Amino acid sequence: MTSQSTTTTDHDEIRSWVEAHDGKPASVRSTESGGDPGVLRIDFPGGAGKDDLEHISWDDWFKKFDDENLAFLYQEQKSDGSDSTFFKLVNR
């Protein structure tokens, strides 16, 4: 079985996928400036770097996402068929 990825800019699709995997919108601490949330991430339970992430609102996350002209690439399943939380923010 091969893993497939999907790329989207649809806010509802992104939020649904993230929340279905118990993730929360976040930014990397110390990258924010002047009200800008900084480097965007998604914080999943048990994920690496949890001490480096700060949870932010979906509104702030999506504003930065759109301002930076990003797209959300994500994987539903790993190649072995198990659930995946792999994602990447890519340029549109």
Coordinates of C-alpha atoms in Angstrom, one line a residue, residues 24-62:
K24 CA -4.2 22.5 17.9
P25 CA -3.1 25.5 15.9
A26 CA 0.2 26.8 17.2
S27 CA 3.2 28.9 16.5
V28 CA 6.9 28.5 17.4
R29 CA 7.7 30.5 20.6
S30 CA 10.0 33.5 20.1
T31 CA 9.3 33.8 16.4
E32 CA 6.4 36.2 16.9
S33 CA 6.8 40.0 16.5
G34 CA 4.5 42.9 16.6
G35 CA 1.3 40.9 17.0
D36 CA 2.3 38.4 14.2
P37 CA 2.1 34.8 15.4
G38 CA 5.4 33.8 13.9
V39 CA 6.2 30.4 12.4
L40 CA 3.1 28.3 12.1
R41 CA 2.8 24.7 13.4
I42 CA 0.2 22.2 14.5
D43 CA 0.6 20.8 18.0
F44 CA -0.4 17.1 18.1
P45 CA -0.5 15.2 21.4
G46 CA 2.9 13.6 22.1
G47 CA 4.5 15.6 19.3
A48 CA 8.1 16.8 19.4
G49 CA 8.9 20.3 20.6
K50 CA 5.8 20.9 22.6
D51 CA 7.7 23.2 24.9
D52 CA 8.6 25.3 21.9
L53 CA 5.1 25.8 20.7
E54 CA 2.4 28.2 21.8
H55 CA -1.3 27.6 21.0
I56 CA -2.9 30.3 19.0
S57 CA -6.5 30.9 17.8
W58 CA -7.6 29.4 14.5
D59 CA -8.4 33.0 13.3
D60 CA -4.8 34.0 13.9
W61 CA -3.4 30.8 12.4
F62 CA -5.5 31.2 9.2

